[in-house]
PDB file of C-alpha atoms in Angstrom:
ATOM      1  CA  UNK C   1     -16.235  13.054   2.913  1.00 34.00           C
ATOM      2  CA  UNK C   2     -13.692  13.612   5.658  1.00 32.00           C
ATOM      3  CA  UNK C   3     -10.362  11.848   5.624  1.00 34.00           C
ATOM      4  CA  UNK C   4      -9.089  10.783   9.007  1.00 36.00           C
ATOM      5  CA  UNK C   5      -5.347  11.180   9.313  1.00 35.00           C
ATOM      6  CA  UNK C   6      -3.829   9.062  12.028  1.00 37.00           C
ATOM      7  CA  UNK C   7      -0.271   8.265  12.904  1.00 40.00           C
ATOM      8  CA  UNK C   8       1.003   5.969  10.182  1.00 42.00           C
ATOM      9  CA  UNK C   9       2.612   2.662  11.097  1.00 44.00           C
ATOM     10  CA  UNK C  10       6.396   2.806  11.003  1.00 48.00           C
ATOM     11  CA  UNK C  11       8.493   0.087   9.411  1.00 48.00           C
ATOM     12  CA  UNK C  12      11.460  -1.229  11.310  1.00 50.00           C
ATOM     13  CA  UNK C  13      14.818  -0.171   9.870  1.00 51.00           C
ATOM     14  CA  UNK C  14      15.542  -3.657   8.472  1.00 50.00           C
ATOM     15  CA  UNK C  15      12.165  -3.638   6.668  1.00 47.00           C
ATOM     16  CA  UNK C  16      12.934  -0.319   4.997  1.00 46.00           C
ATOM     17  CA  UNK C  17      16.007  -1.766   3.307  1.00 49.00           C
ATOM     18  CA  UNK C  18      13.827  -4.172   1.306  1.00 56.00           C
ATOM     19  CA  UNK C  19      12.249  -1.479  -0.833  1.00 66.00           C
ATOM     20  CA  UNK C  20      13.035   2.082  -1.716  1.00 76.00           C
ATOM     21  CA  UNK C  21      12.031   4.391   1.146  1.00 81.00           C
ATOM     22  CA  UNK C  22       9.535   6.383  -0.921  1.00 84.00           C
ATOM     23  CA  UNK C  23       7.769   3.167  -1.935  1.00 88.00           C
ATOM     24  CA  UNK C  24       7.611   1.941   1.651  1.00 86.00           C
ATOM     25  CA  UNK C  25       6.202   5.309   2.694  1.00 86.00           C
ATOM     26  CA  UNK C  26       3.581   5.127  -0.058  1.00 90.00           C
ATOM     27  CA  UNK C  27       2.537   1.625   0.996  1.00 91.00           C
ATOM     28  CA  UNK C  28       2.201   2.722   4.611  1.00 90.00           C
ATOM     29  CA  UNK C  29       0.071   5.747   3.664  1.00 90.00           C
ATOM     30  CA  UNK C  30      -2.088   3.466   1.530  1.00 90.00           C
ATOM     31  CA  UNK C  31      -2.474   1.112   4.486  1.00 90.00           C
ATOM     32  CA  UNK C  32      -3.261   3.892   6.934  1.00 88.00           C
ATOM     33  CA  UNK C  33      -5.558   6.074   4.812  1.00 81.00           C
ATOM     34  CA  UNK C  34      -8.318   3.537   4.094  1.00 74.00           C
ATOM     35  CA  UNK C  35      -8.026   1.835   7.510  1.00 82.00           C
ATOM     36  CA  UNK C  36      -5.736  -1.071   6.660  1.00 87.00           C
ATOM     37  CA  UNK C  37      -6.364  -2.811   9.967  1.00 88.00           C
ATOM     38  CA  UNK C  38      -9.926  -3.457   8.788  1.00 90.00           C
ATOM     39  CA  UNK C  39      -8.969  -4.748   5.327  1.00 90.00           C
ATOM     40  CA  UNK C  40     -10.134  -8.223   4.357  1.00 91.00           C
ATOM     41  CA  UNK C  41      -6.622  -9.150   3.193  1.00 92.00           C
ATOM     42  CA  UNK C  42      -3.785  -7.504   5.124  1.00 92.00           C
ATOM     43  CA  UNK C  43      -1.496 -10.339   6.186  1.00 93.00           C
ATOM     44  CA  UNK C  44       2.033  -9.100   6.704  1.00 90.00           C
ATOM     45  CA  UNK C  45       1.284  -5.395   6.305  1.00 89.00           C
ATOM     46  CA  UNK C  46       3.401  -3.630   8.959  1.00 82.00           C
ATOM     47  CA  UNK C  47       4.497  -6.906  10.571  1.00 84.00           C
ATOM     48  CA  UNK C  48       6.475  -8.876   7.967  1.00 78.00           C
ATOM     49  CA  UNK C  49      10.159  -8.108   7.529  1.00 66.00           C
ATOM     50  CA  UNK C  50       9.832  -7.654   3.764  1.00 79.00           C
ATOM     51  CA  UNK C  51       7.032  -5.483   2.292  1.00 85.00           C
ATOM     52  CA  UNK C  52       7.267  -7.565  -0.873  1.00 89.00           C
ATOM     53  CA  UNK C  53       5.815 -10.485   1.101  1.00 89.00           C
ATOM     54  CA  UNK C  54       2.752  -8.551   2.198  1.00 92.00           C
ATOM     55  CA  UNK C  55      -0.536  -9.992   1.040  1.00 94.00           C
ATOM     56  CA  UNK C  56      -1.461  -8.786  -2.452  1.00 95.00           C
ATOM     57  CA  UNK C  57       1.819  -6.901  -3.001  1.00 95.00           C
ATOM     58  CA  UNK C  58       4.289  -8.097  -5.625  1.00 95.00           C
ATOM     59  CA  UNK C  59       7.764  -6.776  -6.383  1.00 94.00           C
ATOM     60  CA  UNK C  60      10.380  -7.127  -9.069  1.00 93.00           C
ATOM     61  CA  UNK C  61      12.920  -9.948  -8.989  1.00 92.00           C
ATOM     62  CA  UNK C  62      15.328  -7.819  -6.928  1.00 88.00           C
ATOM     63  CA  UNK C  63      12.683  -7.159  -4.283  1.00 87.00           C
ATOM     64  CA  UNK C  64      13.277  -3.435  -4.474  1.00 87.00           C
ATOM     65  CA  UNK C  65      10.348  -2.128  -6.520  1.00 92.00           C
ATOM     66  CA  UNK C  66       6.636  -2.702  -6.062  1.00 94.00           C
ATOM     67  CA  UNK C  67       5.197  -3.873  -9.388  1.00 96.00           C
ATOM     68  CA  UNK C  68       1.693  -5.002  -8.422  1.00 96.00           C
ATOM     69  CA  UNK C  69      -1.004  -4.063  -5.897  1.00 94.00           C
ATOM     70  CA  UNK C  70      -4.046  -6.309  -6.125  1.00 94.00           C
ATOM     71  CA  UNK C  71      -6.316  -4.889  -3.428  1.00 91.00           C
ATOM     72  CA  UNK C  72      -9.746  -5.488  -4.978  1.00 90.00           C
ATOM     73  CA  UNK C  73     -12.587  -6.441  -2.668  1.00 89.00           C
ATOM     74  CA  UNK C  74     -10.445  -5.614   0.326  1.00 89.00           C
ATOM     75  CA  UNK C  75     -12.785  -3.298   2.218  1.00 87.00           C
ATOM     76  CA  UNK C  76     -10.877  -0.123   1.338  1.00 85.00           C
ATOM     77  CA  UNK C  77     -12.643   3.155   1.963  1.00 84.00           C
ATOM     78  CA  UNK C  78     -11.797   6.827   1.713  1.00 84.00           C
ATOM     79  CA  UNK C  79      -9.618   8.662  -0.787  1.00 86.00           C
ATOM     80  CA  UNK C  80      -6.924   7.132  -2.965  1.00 88.00           C
ATOM     81  CA  UNK C  81      -3.724   8.623  -1.523  1.00 89.00           C
ATOM     82  CA  UNK C  82      -1.576  10.793  -3.803  1.00 91.00           C
ATOM     83  CA  UNK C  83       1.490   8.940  -2.468  1.00 91.00           C
ATOM     84  CA  UNK C  84       0.688   6.042  -4.822  1.00 91.00           C
ATOM     85  CA  UNK C  85       2.517   8.079  -7.461  1.00 92.00           C
ATOM     86  CA  UNK C  86       5.732   7.109  -5.618  1.00 92.00           C
ATOM     87  CA  UNK C  87       5.276   3.524  -6.849  1.00 93.00           C
ATOM     88  CA  UNK C  88       6.982   4.363 -10.127  1.00 92.00           C
ATOM     89  CA  UNK C  89       7.509   0.746 -11.223  1.00 93.00           C
ATOM     90  CA  UNK C  90       3.893  -0.260 -10.626  1.00 94.00           C
ATOM     91  CA  UNK C  91       2.599  -2.299 -13.567  1.00 95.00           C
ATOM     92  CA  UNK C  92      -0.695  -3.558 -12.111  1.00 95.00           C
ATOM     93  CA  UNK C  93      -3.090  -1.786  -9.771  1.00 92.00           C
ATOM     94  CA  UNK C  94      -6.530  -3.000  -8.713  1.00 91.00           C
ATOM     95  CA  UNK C  95      -8.291  -0.871  -6.097  1.00 85.00           C
ATOM     96  CA  UNK C  96     -11.811  -1.873  -7.139  1.00 83.00           C
ATOM     97  CA  UNK C  97     -13.853  -1.118  -4.051  1.00 76.00           C
ATOM     98  CA  UNK C  98     -17.122   0.823  -4.002  1.00 68.00           C
ATOM     99  CA  UNK C  99     -16.101   2.871  -0.959  1.00 78.00           C
ATOM    100  CA  UNK C 100     -12.791   4.102  -2.427  1.00 79.00           C
ATOM    101  CA  UNK C 101     -12.807   7.364  -4.370  1.00 80.00           C
ATOM    102  CA  UNK C 102     -10.606   9.883  -6.079  1.00 81.00           C
ATOM    103  CA  UNK C 103      -8.258   9.861  -9.041  1.00 84.00           C
ATOM    104  CA  UNK C 104      -5.372   7.463  -9.441  1.00 82.00           C
ATOM    105  CA  UNK C 105      -2.262   9.639  -9.111  1.00 82.00           C
ATOM    106  CA  UNK C 106       0.014   9.968 -12.106  1.00 79.00           C
ATOM    107  CA  UNK C 107       3.755   9.402 -11.906  1.00 65.00           C
TER     108      UNK C 107
END
């Protein structure tokens, strides 16, 4: 299977302040790698001012750490990006999609 690498969406500077930069980068790679524009549920991804308000993303009470990604049945395909390991406070992860493959990266 070939993995298409395209230019990743870039968050505006004010959006980057809402989560640690490495976490924002990881979310954007996740969005870009399995073709986030074609996801079933992608409201707010790359357009909302706060990544913690993106559909199926939850953060801690401070809004600085991603704690949950619930992306099941979202039309994801391709490889699970290694950058997910940057989500060090992640407590819940659901990437259940038959077209998504590869190991879940360790912290």
